[in-house]
Short mmCIF file of C-alpha atoms in Angstrom, two decimals:
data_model
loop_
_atom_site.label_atom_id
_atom_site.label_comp_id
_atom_site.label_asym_id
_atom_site.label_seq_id
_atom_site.Cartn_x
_atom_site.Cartn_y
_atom_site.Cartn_z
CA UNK A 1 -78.58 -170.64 166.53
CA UNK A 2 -75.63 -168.72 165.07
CA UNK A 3 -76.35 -165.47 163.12
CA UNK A 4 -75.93 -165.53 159.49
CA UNK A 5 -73.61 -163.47 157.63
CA UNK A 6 -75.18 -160.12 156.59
CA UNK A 7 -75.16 -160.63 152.73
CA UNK A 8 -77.31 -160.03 150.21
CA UNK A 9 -79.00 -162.75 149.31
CA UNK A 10 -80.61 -162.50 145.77
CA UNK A 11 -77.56 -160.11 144.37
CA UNK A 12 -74.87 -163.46 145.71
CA UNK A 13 -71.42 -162.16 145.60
CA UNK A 14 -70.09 -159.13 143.92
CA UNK A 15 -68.74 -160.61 140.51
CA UNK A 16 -69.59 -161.12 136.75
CA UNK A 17 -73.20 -161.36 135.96
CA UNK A 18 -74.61 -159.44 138.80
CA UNK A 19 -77.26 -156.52 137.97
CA UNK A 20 -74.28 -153.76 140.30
CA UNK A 21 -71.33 -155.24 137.46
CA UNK A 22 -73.65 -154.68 134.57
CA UNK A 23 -74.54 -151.71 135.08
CA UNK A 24 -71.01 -150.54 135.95
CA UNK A 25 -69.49 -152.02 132.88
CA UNK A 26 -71.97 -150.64 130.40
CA UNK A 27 -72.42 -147.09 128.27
CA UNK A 28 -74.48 -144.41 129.30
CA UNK A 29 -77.08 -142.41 127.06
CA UNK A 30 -74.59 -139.49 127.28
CA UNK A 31 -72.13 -141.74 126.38
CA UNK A 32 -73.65 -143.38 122.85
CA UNK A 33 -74.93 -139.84 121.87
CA UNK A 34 -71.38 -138.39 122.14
CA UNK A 35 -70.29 -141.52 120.06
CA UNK A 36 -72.31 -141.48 117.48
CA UNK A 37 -71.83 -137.23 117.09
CA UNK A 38 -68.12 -138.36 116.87
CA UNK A 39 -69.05 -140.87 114.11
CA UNK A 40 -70.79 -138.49 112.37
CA UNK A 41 -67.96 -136.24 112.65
CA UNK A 42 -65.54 -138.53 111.15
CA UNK A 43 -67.86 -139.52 108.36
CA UNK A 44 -68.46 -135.87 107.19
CA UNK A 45 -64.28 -135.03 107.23
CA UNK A 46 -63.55 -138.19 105.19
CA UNK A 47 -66.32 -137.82 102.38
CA UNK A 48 -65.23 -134.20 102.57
CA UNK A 49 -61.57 -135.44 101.44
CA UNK A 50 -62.74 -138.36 99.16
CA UNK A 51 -65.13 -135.16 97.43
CA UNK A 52 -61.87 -132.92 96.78
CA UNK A 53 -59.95 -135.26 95.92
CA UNK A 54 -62.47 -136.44 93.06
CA UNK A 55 -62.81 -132.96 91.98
CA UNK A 56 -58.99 -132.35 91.61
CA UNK A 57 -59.07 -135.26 89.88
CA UNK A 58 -61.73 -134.46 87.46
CA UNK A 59 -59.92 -130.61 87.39
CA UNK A 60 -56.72 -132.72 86.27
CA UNK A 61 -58.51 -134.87 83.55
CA UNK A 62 -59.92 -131.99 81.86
CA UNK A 63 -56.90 -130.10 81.86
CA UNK A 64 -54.69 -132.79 80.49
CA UNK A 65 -57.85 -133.86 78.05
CA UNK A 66 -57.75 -129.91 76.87
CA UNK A 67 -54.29 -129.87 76.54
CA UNK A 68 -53.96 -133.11 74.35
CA UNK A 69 -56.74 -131.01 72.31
CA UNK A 70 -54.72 -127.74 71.91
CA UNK A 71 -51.17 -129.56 71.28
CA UNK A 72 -53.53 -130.98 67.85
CA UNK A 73 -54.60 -128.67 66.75
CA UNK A 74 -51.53 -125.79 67.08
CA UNK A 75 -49.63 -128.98 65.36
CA UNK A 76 -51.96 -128.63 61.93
CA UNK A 77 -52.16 -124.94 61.56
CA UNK A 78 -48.92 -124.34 62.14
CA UNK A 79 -47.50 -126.57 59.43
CA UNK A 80 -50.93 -125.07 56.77
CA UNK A 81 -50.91 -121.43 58.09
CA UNK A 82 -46.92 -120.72 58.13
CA UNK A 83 -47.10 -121.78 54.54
CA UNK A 84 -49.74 -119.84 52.75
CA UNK A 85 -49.13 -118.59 49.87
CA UNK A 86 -49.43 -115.53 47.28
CA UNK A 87 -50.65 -116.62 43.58
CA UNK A 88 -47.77 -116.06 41.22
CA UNK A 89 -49.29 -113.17 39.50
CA UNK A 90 -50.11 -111.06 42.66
CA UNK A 91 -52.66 -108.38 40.87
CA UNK A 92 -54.89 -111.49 39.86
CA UNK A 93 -57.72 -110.52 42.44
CA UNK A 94 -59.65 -113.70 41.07
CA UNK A 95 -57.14 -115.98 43.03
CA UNK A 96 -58.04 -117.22 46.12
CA UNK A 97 -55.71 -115.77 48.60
CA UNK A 98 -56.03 -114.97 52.68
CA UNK A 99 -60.02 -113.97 53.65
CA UNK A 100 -61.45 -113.85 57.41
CA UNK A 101 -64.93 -114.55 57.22
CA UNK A 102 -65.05 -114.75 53.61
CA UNK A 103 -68.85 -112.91 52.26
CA UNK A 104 -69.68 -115.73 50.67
CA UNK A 105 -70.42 -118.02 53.65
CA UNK A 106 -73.31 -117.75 56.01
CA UNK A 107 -73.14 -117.37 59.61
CA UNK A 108 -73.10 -121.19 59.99
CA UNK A 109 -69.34 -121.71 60.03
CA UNK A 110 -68.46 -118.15 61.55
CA UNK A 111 -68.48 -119.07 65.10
CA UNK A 112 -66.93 -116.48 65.60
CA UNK A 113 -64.61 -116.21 62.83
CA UNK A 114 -63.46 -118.80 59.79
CA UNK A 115 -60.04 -118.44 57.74
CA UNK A 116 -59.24 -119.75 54.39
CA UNK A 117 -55.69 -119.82 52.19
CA UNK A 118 -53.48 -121.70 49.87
CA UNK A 119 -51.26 -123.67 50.90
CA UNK A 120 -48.39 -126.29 49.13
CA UNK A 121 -49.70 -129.55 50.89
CA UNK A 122 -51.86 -131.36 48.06
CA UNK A 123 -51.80 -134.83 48.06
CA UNK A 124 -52.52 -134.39 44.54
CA UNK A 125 -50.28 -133.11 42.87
CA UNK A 126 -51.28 -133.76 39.04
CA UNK A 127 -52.07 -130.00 38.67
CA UNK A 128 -49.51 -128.88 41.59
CA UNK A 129 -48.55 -129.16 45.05
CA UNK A 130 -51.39 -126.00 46.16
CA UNK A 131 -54.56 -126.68 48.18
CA UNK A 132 -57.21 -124.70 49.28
CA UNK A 133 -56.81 -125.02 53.01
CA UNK A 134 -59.25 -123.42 56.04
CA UNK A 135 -60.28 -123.67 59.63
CA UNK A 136 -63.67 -123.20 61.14
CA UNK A 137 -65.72 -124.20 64.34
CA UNK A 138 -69.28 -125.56 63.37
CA UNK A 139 -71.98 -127.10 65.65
CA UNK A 140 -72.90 -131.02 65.02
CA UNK A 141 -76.44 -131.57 65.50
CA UNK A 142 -76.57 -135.33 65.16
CA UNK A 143 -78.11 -135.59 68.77
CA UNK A 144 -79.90 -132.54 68.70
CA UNK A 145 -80.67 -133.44 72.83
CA UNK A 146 -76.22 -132.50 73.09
CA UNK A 147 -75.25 -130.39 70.17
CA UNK A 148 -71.32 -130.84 70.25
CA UNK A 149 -68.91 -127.60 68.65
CA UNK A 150 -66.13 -129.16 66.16
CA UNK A 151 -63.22 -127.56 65.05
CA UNK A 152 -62.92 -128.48 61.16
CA UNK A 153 -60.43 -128.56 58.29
CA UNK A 154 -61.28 -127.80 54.91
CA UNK A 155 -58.57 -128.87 51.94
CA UNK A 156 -59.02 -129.41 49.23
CA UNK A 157 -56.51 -130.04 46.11
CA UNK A 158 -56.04 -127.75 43.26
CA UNK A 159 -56.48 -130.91 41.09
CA UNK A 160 -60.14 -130.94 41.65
CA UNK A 161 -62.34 -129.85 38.29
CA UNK A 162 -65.46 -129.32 37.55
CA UNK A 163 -67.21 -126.14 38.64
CA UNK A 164 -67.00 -126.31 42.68
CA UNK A 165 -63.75 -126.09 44.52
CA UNK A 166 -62.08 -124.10 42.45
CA UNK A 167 -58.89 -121.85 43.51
CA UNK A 168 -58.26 -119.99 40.38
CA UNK A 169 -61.31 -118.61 39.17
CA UNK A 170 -64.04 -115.71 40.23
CA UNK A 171 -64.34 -115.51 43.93
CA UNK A 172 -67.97 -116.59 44.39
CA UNK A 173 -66.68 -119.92 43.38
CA UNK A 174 -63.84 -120.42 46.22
CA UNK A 175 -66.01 -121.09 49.35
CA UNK A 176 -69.72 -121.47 49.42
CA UNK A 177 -71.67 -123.08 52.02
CA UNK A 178 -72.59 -125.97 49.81
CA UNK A 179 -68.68 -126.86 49.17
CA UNK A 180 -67.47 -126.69 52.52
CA UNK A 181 -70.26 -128.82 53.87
CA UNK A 182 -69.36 -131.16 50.72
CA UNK A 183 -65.28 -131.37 51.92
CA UNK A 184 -66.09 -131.03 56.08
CA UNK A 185 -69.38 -131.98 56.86
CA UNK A 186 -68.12 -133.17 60.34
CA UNK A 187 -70.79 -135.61 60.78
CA UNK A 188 -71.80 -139.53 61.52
CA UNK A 189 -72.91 -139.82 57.72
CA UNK A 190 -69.63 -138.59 56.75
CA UNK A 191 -67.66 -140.37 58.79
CA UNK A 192 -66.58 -136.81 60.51
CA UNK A 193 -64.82 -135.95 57.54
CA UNK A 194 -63.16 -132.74 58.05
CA UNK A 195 -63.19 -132.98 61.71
CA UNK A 196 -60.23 -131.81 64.07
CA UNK A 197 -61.01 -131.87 67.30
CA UNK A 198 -63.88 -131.73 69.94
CA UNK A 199 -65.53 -129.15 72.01
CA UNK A 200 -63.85 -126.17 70.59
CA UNK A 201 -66.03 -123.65 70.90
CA UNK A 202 -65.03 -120.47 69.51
CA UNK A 203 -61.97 -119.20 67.08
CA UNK A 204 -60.39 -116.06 66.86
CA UNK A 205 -58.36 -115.27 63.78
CA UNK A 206 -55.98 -111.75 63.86
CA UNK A 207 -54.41 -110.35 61.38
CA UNK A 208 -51.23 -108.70 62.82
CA UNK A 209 -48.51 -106.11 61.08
CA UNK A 210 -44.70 -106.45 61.46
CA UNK A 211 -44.86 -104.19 64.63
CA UNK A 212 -47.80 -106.76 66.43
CA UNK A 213 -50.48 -104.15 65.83
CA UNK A 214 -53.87 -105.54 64.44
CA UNK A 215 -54.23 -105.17 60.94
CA UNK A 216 -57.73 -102.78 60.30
CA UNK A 217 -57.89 -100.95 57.15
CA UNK A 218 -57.15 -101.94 53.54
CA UNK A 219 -54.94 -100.52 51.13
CA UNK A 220 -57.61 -97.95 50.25
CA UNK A 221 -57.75 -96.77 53.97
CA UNK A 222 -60.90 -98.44 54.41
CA UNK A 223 -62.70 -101.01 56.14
CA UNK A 224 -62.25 -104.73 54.55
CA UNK A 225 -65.03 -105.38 52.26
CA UNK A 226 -67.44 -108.51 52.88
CA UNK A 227 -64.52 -109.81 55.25
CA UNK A 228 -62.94 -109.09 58.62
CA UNK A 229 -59.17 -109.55 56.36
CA UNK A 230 -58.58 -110.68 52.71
CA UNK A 231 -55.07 -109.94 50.96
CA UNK A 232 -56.42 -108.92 47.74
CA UNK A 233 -57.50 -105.98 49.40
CA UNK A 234 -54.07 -105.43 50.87
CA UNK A 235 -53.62 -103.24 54.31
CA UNK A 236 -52.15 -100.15 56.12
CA UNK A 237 -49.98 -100.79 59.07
CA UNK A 238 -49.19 -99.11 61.70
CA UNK A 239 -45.80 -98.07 61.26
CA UNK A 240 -44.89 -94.17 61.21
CA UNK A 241 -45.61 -93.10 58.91
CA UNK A 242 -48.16 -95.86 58.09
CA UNK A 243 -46.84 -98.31 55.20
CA UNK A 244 -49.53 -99.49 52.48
CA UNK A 245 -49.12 -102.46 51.19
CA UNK A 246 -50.53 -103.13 48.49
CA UNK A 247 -53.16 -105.10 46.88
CA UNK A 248 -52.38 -109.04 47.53
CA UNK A 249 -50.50 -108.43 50.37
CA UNK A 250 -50.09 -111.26 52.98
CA UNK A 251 -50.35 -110.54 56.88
CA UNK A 252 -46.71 -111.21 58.34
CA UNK A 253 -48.39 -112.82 61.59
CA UNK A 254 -51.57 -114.06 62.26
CA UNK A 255 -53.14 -114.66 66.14
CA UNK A 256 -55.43 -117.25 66.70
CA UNK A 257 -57.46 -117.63 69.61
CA UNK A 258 -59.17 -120.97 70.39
CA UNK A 259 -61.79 -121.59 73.33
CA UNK A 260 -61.94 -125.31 74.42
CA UNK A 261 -64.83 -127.08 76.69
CA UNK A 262 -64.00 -129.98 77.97
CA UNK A 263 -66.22 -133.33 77.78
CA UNK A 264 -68.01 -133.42 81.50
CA UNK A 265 -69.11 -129.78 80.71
CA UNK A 266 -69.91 -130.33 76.76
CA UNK A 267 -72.35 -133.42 77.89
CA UNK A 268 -74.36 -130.82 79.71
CA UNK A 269 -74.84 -128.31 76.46
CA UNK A 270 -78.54 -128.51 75.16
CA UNK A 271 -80.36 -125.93 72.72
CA UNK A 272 -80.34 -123.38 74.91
CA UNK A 273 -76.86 -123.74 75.78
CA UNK A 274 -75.77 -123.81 72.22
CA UNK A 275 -77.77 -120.66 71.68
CA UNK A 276 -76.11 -118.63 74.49
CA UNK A 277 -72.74 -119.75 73.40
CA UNK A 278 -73.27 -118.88 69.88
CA UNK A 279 -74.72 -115.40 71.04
CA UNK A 280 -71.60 -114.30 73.07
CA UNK A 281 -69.77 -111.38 71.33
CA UNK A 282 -66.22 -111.60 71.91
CA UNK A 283 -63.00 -110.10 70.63
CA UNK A 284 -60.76 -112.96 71.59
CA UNK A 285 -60.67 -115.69 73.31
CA UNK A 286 -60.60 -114.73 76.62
CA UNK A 287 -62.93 -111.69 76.81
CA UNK A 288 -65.04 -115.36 75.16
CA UNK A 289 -64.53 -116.95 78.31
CA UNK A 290 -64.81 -113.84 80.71
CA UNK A 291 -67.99 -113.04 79.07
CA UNK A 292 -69.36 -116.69 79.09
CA UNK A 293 -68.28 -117.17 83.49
CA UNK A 294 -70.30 -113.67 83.83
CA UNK A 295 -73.85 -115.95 82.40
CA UNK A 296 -76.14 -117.01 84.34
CA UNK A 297 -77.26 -119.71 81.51
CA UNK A 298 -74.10 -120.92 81.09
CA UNK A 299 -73.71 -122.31 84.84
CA UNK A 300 -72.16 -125.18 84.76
CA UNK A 301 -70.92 -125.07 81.60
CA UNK A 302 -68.82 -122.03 81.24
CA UNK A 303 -66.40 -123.08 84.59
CA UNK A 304 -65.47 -125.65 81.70
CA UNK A 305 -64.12 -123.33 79.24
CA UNK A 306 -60.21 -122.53 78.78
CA UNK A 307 -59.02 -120.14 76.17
CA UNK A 308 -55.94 -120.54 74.46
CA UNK A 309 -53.67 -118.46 71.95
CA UNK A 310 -51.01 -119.17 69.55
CA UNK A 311 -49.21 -116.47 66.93
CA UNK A 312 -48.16 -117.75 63.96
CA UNK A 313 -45.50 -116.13 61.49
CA UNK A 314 -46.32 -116.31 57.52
CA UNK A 315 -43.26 -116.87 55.80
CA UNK A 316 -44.34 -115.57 52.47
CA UNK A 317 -45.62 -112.36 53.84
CA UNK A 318 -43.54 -109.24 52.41
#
């Protein structure tokens, strides 16, 4: 009987479906491991990329959202502080004039510092064109869980009578806490009445002489009285040999200093937050935000802060 061929019975031919071709054609253990670290690779570079991209985009919001903020509210003080004026009969002390952190408001509005004026922009002008113009930052407590830093406008018209909110009459009755909370209470039951912008934090207010110096001593030599400036007092400047200028003197520039948050940062500020911003003793608006990165209770917050400056040139200054 002829021999069969020597073959491999169960396996049949070399070819598709055989155990040998499957287990030439499939992956190793070695294999899939390496695979899947390669995978895992990939996955960590691109959510690596999509992560910095978000954050430059979230950089570039709050930058633009902060500069929107800043063009504001240089665009109002300009056009009020450039204009302030001297009453016509300049030894009247009883006039309302130029005061930095008048005495007769609490600490409230002084965060750090709060500026008041005259200025010829009254709506009403039945009694003249002069108003009663200032700039503060005050907290809003309306959700005391995110307490949220305004800047605010005061103004109010020379036409006003009665006993509050008068311009030309002793200086307790100028500014008192009760009448600016009356004209810029900044809050939901006022319909934010008074309110500028949001999540400015700090203001800085300078008095400067004609040579850019800061303005420190009154016309007495002296320290102002019950204010960190106020024209009645008039000032020394630096010139050599110094110049006094007399009382009801206007400063010929003024600096201000602003220190803006921006909104993802501000919807992290709680009590505590509030309190360690409130507490940080500045001299502008930079050392503000130098001194605010250098907090541990600020983290988080504080890489949201931006300080900004403008100078401003009174044209009714001497």
């Amino acid at each position: 009987m002829p021999s069969l061929p020597d073959t491999d019975l169960l396996s049949g031919p070399p070819g598709v479906g055989s155990p040998r071709s499957r287990c030439q054609s499939g992956f190793t253990l070695v294999e899939l491991l390496v695979s899947m670290a390669i995978l895992i690779l990939l996955v960590a570079i691109l959510a690596g990329v999509f992560s910095s991209v978000s954050k430059t985009s979230q950089l570039g919001y709050a930058n633009n959202e902060r500069m929107q903020n800043i063009l504001a509210i240089t665009d109002f003080i300009r056009a009020d502080l450039s204009a302030a004026l001297l009453p016509v009969n300049r030894t009247d002390t009883n006039n309302l004039q130029f005061v930095v952190n008048p005495g007769s408001l609490g600490t409230g509005v002084k965060n750090p510092h709060a500026v008041f004026w005259q200025s010829p922009n009254a709506a009403d002008q039945t009694l003249g064109d002069v108003a009663e113009v200032g700039y503060f930052v005050r907290w809003n407590t309306d959700n005391a869980a995110n307490p949220r830093p305004y800047l605010c406008r005061f103004s109010v018209a020379n036409a006003v009578t009665g006993t509050n909110f008068l311009i030309y009459s002793a200086p307790a009755a100028w500014l008192t806490d009760v009448i600016v909370d009356a004209v810029a209470p900044a809050n939901a039951t006022a319909a934010y009445e008074g309110l500028i912008a949001e999540n400015v934090v700090a203001l800085f207010v300078q008095c400067l002489d004609r040579r850019g110096q800061l303005i420190t001593k009154n016309a007495t030599g002296g320290g102002f009285t019950n204010a960190l400036f106020d024209s009645r007092q008039g000032f020394v400047d630096s010139a050599v040999p110094a110049t006094t200028n007399s009382a009801c003197a206007l400063p010929p520039v003024v600096r201000l200093g602003f220190v803006l948050l921006d909104a993802s940062s501000a919807n992290r500020i709680g009590s505590a937050e509030r309190a360690a911003l409130t507490s940080i003793g500045a001299t502008d608006a930079a050392d503000y935000v130098s001194q605010a990165l250098a907090r541990t209770d600020l983290k988080g917050i504080a890489q949201g802060l931006r300080p900004y400056q403008i100078e401003v040139n009174l044209f009714n200054a001497r």
